[in-house]
Short mmCIF file of C-alpha atoms in Angstrom, two decimals:
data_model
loop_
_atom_site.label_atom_id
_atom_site.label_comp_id
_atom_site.label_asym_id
_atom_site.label_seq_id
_atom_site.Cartn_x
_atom_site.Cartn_y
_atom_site.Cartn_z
CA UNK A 12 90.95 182.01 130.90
CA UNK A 13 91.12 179.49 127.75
CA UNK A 14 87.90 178.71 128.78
CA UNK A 15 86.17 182.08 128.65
CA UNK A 16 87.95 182.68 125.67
CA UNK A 17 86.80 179.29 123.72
CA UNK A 18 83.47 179.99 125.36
CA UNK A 19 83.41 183.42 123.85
CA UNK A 20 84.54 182.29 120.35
CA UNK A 21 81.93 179.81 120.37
CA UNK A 22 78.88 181.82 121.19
CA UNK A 23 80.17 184.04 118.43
CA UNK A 24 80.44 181.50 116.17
CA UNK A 25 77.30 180.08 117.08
CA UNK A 26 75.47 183.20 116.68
CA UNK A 27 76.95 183.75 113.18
CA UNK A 28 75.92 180.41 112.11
CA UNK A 29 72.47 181.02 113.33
CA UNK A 30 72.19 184.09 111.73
CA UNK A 31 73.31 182.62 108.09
CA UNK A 32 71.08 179.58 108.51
CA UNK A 33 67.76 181.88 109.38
CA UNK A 34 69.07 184.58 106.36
CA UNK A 35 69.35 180.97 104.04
CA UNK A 36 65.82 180.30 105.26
CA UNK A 37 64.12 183.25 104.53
CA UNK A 38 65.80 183.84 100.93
CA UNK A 39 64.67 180.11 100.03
CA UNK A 40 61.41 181.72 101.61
CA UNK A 41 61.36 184.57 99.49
CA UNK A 42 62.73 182.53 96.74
CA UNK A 43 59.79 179.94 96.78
CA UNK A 44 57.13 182.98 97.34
CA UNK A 45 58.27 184.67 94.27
CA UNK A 46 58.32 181.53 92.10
CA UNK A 47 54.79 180.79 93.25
CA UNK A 48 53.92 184.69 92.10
CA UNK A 49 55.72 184.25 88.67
CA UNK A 50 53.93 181.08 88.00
CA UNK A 51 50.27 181.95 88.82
CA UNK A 52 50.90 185.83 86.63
CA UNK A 53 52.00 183.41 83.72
CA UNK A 54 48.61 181.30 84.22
CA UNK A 55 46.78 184.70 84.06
CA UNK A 56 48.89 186.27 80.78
CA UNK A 57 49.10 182.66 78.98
CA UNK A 58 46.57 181.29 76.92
CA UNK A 59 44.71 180.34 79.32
CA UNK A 60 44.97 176.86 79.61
CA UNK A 61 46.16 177.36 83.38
CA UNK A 62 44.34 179.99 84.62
CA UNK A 63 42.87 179.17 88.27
CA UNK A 64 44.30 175.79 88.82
CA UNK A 65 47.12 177.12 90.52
CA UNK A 66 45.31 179.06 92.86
CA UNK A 67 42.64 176.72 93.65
CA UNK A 68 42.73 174.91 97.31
CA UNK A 69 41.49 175.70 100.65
CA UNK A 70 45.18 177.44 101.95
CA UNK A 71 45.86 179.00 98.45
CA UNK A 72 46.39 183.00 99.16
CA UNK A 73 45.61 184.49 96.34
CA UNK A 74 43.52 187.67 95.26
CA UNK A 75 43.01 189.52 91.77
CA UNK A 76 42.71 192.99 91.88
CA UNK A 77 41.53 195.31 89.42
CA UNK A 78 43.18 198.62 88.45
CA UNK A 79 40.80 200.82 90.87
CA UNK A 80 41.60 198.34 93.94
CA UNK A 81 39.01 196.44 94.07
CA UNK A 82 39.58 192.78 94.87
CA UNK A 83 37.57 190.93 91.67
CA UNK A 84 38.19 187.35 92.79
CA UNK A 85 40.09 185.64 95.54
CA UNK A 86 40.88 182.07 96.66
CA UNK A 87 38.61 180.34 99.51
CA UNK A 88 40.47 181.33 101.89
CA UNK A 89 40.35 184.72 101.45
CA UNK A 90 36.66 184.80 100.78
CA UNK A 91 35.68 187.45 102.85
CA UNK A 92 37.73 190.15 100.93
CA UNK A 93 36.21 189.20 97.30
CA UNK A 94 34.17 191.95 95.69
CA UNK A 95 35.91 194.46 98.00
CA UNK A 96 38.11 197.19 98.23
CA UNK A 97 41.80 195.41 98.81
CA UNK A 98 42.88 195.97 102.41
CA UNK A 99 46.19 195.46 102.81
CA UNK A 100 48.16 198.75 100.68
CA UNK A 101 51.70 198.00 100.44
CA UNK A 102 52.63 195.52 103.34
CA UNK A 103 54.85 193.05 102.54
CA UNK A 104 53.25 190.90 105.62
CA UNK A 105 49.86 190.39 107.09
CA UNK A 106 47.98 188.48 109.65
CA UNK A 107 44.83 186.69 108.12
CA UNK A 108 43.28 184.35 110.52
CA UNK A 109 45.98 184.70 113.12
CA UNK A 110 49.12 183.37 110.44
CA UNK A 111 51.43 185.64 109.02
CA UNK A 112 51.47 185.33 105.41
CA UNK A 113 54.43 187.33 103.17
CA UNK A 114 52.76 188.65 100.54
CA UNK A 115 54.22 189.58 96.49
CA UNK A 116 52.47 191.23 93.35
CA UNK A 117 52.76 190.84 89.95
CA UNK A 118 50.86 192.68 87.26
CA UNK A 119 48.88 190.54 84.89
CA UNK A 120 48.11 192.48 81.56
CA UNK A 121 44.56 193.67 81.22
CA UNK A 122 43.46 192.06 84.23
CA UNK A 123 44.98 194.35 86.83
CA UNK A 124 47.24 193.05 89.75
CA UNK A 125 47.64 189.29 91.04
CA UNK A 126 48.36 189.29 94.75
CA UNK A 127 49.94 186.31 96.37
CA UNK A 128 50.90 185.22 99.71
CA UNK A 129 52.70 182.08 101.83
CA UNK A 130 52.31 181.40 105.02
CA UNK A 131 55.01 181.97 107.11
CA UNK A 132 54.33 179.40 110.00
CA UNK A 133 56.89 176.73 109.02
CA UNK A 134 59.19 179.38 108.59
CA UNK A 135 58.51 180.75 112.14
CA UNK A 136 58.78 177.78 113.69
CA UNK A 137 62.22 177.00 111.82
CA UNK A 138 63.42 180.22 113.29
CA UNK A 139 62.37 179.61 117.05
CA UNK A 140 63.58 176.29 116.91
CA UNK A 141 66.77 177.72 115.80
CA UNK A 142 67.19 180.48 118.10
CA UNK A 143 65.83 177.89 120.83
CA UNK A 144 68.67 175.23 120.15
CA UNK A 145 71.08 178.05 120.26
CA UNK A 146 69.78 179.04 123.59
CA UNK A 147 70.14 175.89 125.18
CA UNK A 148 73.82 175.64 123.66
CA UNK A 149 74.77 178.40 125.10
CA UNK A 150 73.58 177.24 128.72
CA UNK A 151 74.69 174.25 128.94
CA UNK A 152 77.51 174.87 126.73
CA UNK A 153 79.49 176.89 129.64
CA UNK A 154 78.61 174.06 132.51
CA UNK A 155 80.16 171.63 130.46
CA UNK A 156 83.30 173.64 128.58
CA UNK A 157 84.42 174.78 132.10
CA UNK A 158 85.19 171.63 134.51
CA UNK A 159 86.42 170.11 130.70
CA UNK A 160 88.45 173.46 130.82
CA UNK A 161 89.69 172.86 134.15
CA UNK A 162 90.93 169.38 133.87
CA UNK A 163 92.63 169.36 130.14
CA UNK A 164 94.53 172.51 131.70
CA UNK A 165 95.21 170.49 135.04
CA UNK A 166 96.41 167.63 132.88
CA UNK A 167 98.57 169.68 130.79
CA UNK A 168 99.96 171.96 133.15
CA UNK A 169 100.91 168.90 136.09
CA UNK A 170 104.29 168.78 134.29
CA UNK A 171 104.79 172.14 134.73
CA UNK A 172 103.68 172.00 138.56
CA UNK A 173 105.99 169.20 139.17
CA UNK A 174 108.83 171.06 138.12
CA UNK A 175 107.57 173.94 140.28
CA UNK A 176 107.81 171.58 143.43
CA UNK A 177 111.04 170.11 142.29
CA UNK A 178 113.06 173.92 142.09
CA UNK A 179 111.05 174.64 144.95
CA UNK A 180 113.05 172.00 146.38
CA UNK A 181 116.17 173.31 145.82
CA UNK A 182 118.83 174.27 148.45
CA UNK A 183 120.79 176.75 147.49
CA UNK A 184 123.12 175.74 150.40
CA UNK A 185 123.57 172.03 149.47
CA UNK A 186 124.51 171.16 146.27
CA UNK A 187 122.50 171.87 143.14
CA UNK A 188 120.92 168.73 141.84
CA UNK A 189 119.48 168.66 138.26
CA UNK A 190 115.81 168.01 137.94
CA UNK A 191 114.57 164.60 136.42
CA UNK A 192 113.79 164.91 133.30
CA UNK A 193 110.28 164.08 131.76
CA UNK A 194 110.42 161.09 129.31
CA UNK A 195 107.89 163.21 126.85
CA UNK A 196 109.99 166.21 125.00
CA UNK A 197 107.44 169.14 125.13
CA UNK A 198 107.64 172.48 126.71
CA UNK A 199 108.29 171.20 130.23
CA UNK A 200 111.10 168.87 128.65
CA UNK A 201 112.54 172.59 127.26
CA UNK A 202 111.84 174.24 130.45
CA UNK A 203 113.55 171.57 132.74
CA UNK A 204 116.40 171.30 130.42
CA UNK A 205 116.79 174.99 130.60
CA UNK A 206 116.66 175.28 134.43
CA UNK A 207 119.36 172.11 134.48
CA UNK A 208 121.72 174.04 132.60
CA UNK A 209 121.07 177.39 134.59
CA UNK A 210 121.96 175.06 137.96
CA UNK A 211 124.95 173.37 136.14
CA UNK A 212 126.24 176.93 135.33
CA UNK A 213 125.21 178.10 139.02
CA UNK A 214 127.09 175.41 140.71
CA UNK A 215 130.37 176.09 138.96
CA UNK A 216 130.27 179.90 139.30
CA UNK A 217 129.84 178.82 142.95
CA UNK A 218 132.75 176.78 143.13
CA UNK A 219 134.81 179.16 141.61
CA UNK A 220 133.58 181.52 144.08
CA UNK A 221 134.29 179.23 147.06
CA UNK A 222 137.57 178.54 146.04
CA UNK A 223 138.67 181.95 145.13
CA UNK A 224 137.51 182.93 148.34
CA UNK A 225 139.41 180.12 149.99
CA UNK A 226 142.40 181.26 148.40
CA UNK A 227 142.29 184.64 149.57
CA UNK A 228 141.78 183.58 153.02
CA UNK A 229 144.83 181.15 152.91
CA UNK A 230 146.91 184.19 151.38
CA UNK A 231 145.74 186.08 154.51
CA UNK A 232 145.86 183.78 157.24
CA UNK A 233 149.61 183.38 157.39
CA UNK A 234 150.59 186.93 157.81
CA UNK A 235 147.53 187.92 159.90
CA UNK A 236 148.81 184.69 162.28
CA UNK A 237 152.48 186.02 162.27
CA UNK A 238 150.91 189.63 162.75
CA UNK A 239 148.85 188.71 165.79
CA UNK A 240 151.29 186.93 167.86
CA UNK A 241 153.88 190.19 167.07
CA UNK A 242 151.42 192.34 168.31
CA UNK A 243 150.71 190.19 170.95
CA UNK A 244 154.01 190.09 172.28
CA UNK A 245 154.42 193.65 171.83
CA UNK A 246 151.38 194.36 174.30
CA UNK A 247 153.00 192.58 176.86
CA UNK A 248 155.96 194.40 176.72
CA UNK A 249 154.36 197.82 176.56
CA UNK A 250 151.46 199.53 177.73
CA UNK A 251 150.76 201.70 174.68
CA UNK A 252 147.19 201.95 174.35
CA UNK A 253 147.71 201.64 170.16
CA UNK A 254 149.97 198.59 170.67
CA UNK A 255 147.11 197.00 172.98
CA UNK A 256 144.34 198.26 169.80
CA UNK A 257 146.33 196.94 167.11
CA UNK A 258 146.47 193.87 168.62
CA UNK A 259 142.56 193.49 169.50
CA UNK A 260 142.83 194.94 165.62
CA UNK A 261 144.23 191.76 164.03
CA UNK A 262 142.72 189.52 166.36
CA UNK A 263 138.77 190.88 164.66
CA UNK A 264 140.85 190.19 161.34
CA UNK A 265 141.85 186.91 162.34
CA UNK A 266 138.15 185.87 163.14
CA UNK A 267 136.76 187.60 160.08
CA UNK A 268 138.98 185.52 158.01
CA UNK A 269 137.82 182.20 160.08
CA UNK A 270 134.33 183.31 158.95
CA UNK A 271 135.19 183.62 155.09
CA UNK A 272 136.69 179.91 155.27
CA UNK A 273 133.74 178.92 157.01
CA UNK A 274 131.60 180.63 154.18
CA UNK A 275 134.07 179.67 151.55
CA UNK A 276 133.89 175.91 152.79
CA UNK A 277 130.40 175.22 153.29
CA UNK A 278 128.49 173.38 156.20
CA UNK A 279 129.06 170.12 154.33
CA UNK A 280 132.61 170.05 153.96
CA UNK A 281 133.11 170.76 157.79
CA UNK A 282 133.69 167.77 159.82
CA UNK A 283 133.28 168.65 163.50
CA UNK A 284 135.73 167.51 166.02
CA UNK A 285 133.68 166.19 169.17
CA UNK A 286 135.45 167.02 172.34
CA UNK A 287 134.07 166.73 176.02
CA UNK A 288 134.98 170.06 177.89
CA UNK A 289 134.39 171.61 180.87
CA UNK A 290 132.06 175.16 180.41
CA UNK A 291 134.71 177.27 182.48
CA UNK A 292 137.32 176.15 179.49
CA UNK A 293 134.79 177.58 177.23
CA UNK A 294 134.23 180.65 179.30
CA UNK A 295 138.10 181.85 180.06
CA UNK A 296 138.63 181.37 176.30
CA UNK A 297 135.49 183.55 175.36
CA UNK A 298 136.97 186.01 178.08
CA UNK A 299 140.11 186.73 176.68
CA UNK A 300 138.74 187.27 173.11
CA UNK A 301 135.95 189.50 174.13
CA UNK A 302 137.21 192.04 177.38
CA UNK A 303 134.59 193.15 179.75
CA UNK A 304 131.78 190.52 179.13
CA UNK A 305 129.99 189.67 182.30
CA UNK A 306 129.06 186.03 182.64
CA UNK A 307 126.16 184.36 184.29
CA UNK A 308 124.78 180.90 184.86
CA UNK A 309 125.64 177.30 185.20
CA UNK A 310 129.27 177.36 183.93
CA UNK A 311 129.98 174.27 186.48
CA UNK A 312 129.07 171.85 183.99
CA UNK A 313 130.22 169.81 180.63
CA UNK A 314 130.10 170.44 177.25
CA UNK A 315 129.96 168.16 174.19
CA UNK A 316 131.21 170.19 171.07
CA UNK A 317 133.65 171.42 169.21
CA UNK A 318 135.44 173.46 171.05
CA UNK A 319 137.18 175.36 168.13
CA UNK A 320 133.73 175.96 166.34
CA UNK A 321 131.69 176.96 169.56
CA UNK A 322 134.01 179.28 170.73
CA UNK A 323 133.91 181.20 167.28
CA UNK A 324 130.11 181.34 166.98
CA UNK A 325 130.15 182.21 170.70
CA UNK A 326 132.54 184.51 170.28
CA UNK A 327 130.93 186.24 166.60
CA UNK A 328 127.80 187.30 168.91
CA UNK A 329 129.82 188.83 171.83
CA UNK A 330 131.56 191.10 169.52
CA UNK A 331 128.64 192.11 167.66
CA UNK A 332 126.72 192.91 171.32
CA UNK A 333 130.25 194.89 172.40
CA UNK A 334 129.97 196.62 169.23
CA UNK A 335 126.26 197.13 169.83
CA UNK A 336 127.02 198.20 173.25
CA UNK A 337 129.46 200.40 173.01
CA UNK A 338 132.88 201.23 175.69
CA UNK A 339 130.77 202.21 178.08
CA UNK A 340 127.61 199.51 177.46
CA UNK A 341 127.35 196.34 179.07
CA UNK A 342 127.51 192.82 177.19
CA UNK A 343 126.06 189.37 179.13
CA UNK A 344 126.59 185.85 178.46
CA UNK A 345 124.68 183.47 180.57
CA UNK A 346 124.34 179.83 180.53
CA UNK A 347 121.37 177.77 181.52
CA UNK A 348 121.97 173.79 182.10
CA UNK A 349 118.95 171.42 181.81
CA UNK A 350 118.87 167.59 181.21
CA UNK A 351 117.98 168.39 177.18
CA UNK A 352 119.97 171.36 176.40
CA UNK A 353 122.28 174.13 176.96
CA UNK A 354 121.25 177.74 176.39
CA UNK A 355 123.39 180.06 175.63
CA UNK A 356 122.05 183.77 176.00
CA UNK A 357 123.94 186.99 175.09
CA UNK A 358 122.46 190.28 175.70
CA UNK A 359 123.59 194.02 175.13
CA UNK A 360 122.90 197.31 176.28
CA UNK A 361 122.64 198.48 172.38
CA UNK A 362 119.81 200.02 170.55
CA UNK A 363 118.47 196.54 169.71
CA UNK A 364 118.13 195.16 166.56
CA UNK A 365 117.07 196.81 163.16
CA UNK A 366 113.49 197.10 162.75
CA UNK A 367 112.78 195.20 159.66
CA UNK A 368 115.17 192.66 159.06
CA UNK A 369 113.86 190.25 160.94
CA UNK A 370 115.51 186.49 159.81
CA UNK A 371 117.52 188.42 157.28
CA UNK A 372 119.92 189.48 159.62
CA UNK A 373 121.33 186.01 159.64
CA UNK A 374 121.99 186.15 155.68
CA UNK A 375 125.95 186.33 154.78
CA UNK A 376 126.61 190.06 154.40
CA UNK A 377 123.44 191.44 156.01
CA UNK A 378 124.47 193.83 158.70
CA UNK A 379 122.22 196.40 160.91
CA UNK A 380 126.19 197.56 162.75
CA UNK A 381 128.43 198.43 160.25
CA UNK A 382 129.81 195.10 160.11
CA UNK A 383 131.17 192.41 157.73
CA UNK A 384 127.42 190.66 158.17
CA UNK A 385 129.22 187.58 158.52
CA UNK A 386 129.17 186.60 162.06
CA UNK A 387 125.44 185.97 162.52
CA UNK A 388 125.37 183.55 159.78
CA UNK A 389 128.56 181.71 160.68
CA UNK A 390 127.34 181.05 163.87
CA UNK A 391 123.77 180.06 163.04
CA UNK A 392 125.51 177.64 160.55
CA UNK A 393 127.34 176.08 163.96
CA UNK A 394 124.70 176.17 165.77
CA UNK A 395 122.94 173.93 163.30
CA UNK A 396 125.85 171.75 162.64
CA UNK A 397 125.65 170.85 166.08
CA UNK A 398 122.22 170.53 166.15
CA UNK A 399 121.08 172.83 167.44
CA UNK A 400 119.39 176.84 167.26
CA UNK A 401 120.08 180.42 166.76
CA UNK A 402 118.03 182.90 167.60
CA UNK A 403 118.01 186.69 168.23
CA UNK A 404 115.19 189.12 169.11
CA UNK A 405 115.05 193.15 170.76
CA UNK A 406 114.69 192.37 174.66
CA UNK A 407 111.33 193.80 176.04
CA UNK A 408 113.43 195.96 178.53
CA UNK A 409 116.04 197.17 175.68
CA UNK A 410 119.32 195.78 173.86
CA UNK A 411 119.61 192.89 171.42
CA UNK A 412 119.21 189.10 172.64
CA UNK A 413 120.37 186.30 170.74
CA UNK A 414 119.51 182.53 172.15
CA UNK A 415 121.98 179.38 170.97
CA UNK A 416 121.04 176.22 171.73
CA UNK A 417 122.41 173.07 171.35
CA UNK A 418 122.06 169.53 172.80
CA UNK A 419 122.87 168.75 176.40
CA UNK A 420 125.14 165.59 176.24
CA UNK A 421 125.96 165.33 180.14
CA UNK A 422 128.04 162.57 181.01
CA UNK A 423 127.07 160.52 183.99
CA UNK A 424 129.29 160.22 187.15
CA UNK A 425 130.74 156.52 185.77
CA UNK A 426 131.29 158.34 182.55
CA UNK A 427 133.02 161.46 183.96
CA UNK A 428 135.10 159.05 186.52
CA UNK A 429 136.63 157.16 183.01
CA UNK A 430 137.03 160.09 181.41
CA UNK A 431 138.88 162.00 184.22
#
C-alpha cells in the first residue's frame, strides 16, 4: 500500500515537473522569438544602419509584407514566397520544408508588416525527450519502488512480527510471561511494553480470581462434608425417596466443589499422587457414585494413577451421560487393556452432543446440559496430567461418546509378586 501510494505521488509529481519544465521551455521559446521580432522591426524603423543584416543567412525566416499582402522581400529560405501574395493569414505556426516554425509580426512604419519565424525543432525534440525520460521513469520506476517497498516494510515491520509470534505464544493456562523487550525504543518498544503491562495486570486479576474462588470452595467444603455424611446416614436408616435424593443432592455438590478447586488451583499446582490399583477398585468406587452404570471390558487388570483424580474425571463424564440419558436411558463404561494404553469409553443413550460446539465443549463453563460446564474440562485437564487424552464425539448409532486415555503402566508378574 505505501508503495502504490509513493508510486502514485511520484508520477504526479513527475508529471507536474514535466509540465513546468516544457511550459519554461516554450515561454523562453516565445521569449527568444519575440526578441528576435523586436530587433529586426527596430532595424527596419531605425536609421537604417541595420536594416537586412539581421535577417540575412540561409535559416533566417523572415518576410516583409506590404500593406495589400503581398510578400515584397523575404530571406533565402523563404525564396519561393517573394513577390507573392503572403500565404500563411493568421497562424501562429507553419510547416515550411517539413519544420515547424512559430511565427510573430510586427509592423514597421511605412514599410508594411515584418513577419518572423523560429524553428521549432530543438524545441520539439526538448519536449519528446522530456516526455520520453518521463516515460521510462514511470516504467521502471514501479519494478524498482516495489521489491524496495517490500523489503524496507519487511525490515521495519519484523519487530512487530516477532512480537506477534511471541503473544502468539502465550498460554493463557500457564503463567503469563512478559515479552523480551527490544533493545531499540520505537513503536514495537511501546507496543511490547504495553502488552507487558496488560499481562502483569492479567496475571494478578487471575490470582485474585483463583484465590477468591479457592476461598469459597474451602468455606463450602466443610459443611457440604458434614452435610453428606448426615444425609448419608439418614438414607440408611430410612427409605424416604427425598432422604435417598438429598443425599445423591450433596454428593453432585460435593464434586462440583472438587471441580472449582481443581479450576481454582490450576494444572500446575496439582501434584499427582501415583498409586498402583487394581481396575475393579476403580470400578466399585465409580459404581457407588454413579447408580445404574453398566460396565464392560477388561476390569481384571492394574492401574497406575491417581486414584483420587481418576475417579473424579471418570466420574464428571458418567454423570453428565446419566444426565444425558435420562432415568430411564442407559449409561456404559467400558474398558479396553492393551500393552500401551487404557481406554476408557463412556457412552449414553442421550440426544448426543450439541451440534456446533465442537472442542468448545471442553472450555470451563461451556455446557450443551444445563450444567455447571465444569466437568468436561476438569477431566480433560486429568486426563492430560496423566498423560494422556480426552475425547468426545455423537456415536454413529446415537448418544454421546467420550474416549479417555491414558498410559498403560502394567506391572510384570515379578513386579506384581513384590508388590502383593
Amino acid at each position: 500500500m505505501y508503495s502504490a501510494l509513493a508510486l502514485l505521488l511520484i508520477m504526479l509529481v513527475s508529471a507536474g515537473v514535466v509540465g513546468l519544465l516544457l511550459s519554461r521551455m516554450d515561454q523562453q521559446f516565445n521569449a527568444r522569438l519575440n526578441e528576435r521580432a523586436d530587433t529586426l522591426a527596430e532595424a527596419f524603423t531605425g536609421t537604417g544602419q541595420g536594416l537586412g543584416k539581421t535577417a540575412s543567412g540561409p535559416t533566417a525566416y523572415t518576410m516583409l509584407i506590404d500593406k495589400g499582402g503581398q510578400v515584397l522581400a523575404a530571406s533565402p529560405i523563404l525564396r519561393e514566397f517573394d513577390g507573392s501574395p503572403y500565404p500563411f493569414g493568421d497562424r501562429s505556426r507553419v510547416t515550411i520544408q517539413e519544420t515547424t516554425v512559430r511565427a510573430a509580426k510586427r509592423q514597421v512604419g511605412d514599410f508594411g508588416t515584418l513577419w518572423v519565424g523560429l524553428p521549432e525543432d530543438d524545441l520539439i525534440a526538448a519536449r519528446e525527450s522530456a516526455l520520453s525520460a518521463l516515460l521510462v521513469a514511470l516504467v521502471f520506476t514501479p519494478l524498482l519502488l516495489l521489491p524496495v517497498g517490500w523489503w524496507v516494510g519487511r525490515r521495519s515491520l519484523s519487530g512487530l512480527e516477532h512480537a506477534a509470534t511471541l503473544a502468539d505464544r502465550i498460554d493463557p493456562t500457564r503463567s503469563l510471561d512478559t515479552l523480551p523487550l527490544p533493545a531499540r525504543e520505537d513503536e514495537v518498544h511501546r507496543l511490547l511494553s504495553a502488552l507487558n503491562r496488560l499481562l502483569v495486570r492479567i496475571e494478578a486479576g487471575q490470582a485474585r480470581e483463583k484465590q477468591l474462588l479457592g476461598q469459597i470452595v474451602h468455606e463450602l467444603g466443610a459443611p457440604l462434608t458434614v452435610l453428606r455424611a448426615s444425609l448419608a446416614r439418614a438414607s440408611e436408616r430410612s427409605e424416604d425417596p427425598e432422604v435417598v435424593r438429598a443425599a445423591l443432592v450433596a454428593d453432585e455438590l460435593t464434586f462440583t466443589t472438587q471441580d472449582l478447586m481443581q479450576l481454582a488451583r490450576g494444572q500446575l499446582e496439582i501434584r499427582l499422587a501415583w498409586h498402583y490399583i487394581p481396575a475393579r477398585t476403580l470400578r466399585d468406587r465409580l459404581d457407588r457414585l454413579v447408580p445404574g452404570t453398566v460396565f464392560t471390558g477388561q476390569w481384571n487388570v492394574g492401574i497406575l494413577c491417581d486414584p483420587d483424580r481418576l475417579t473424579q474425571a471418570l466420574r464428571n463424564l458418567l454423570a453428565n451421560a446419566r444426565r444425558a440419558a435420562g432415568p430411564d436411558g442407559s449409561v456404559t463404561l467400558d474398558l479396553a487393556d492393551t500393552p500401551e494404553s487404557l481406554t476408557f469409553t463412556v457412552r449414553d443413550s442421550g440426544p448426543g452432543l450439541p451440534a456446533g460446539l465442537g472442542e468448545r465443549i471442553f472450555e470451563p463453563f461451556v455446557s450443551g446440559s444445563g450444567s455447571s460446564g465444569l466437568g468436561l474440562s476438569v477431566s480433560r485437564q486429568i486426563a492430560v496430567m496423566h498423560g494422556g487424552t480426552l475425547k468426545g464425539a455423537t456415536h454413529p448409532q446415537g448418544g454421546a461418546q467420550f474416549v479417555l486415555c491414558i498410559p498403560n503402566a502394567a506391572l510384570s508378574d515379578e513386579d506384581d509378586a513384590l508388590t502383593s
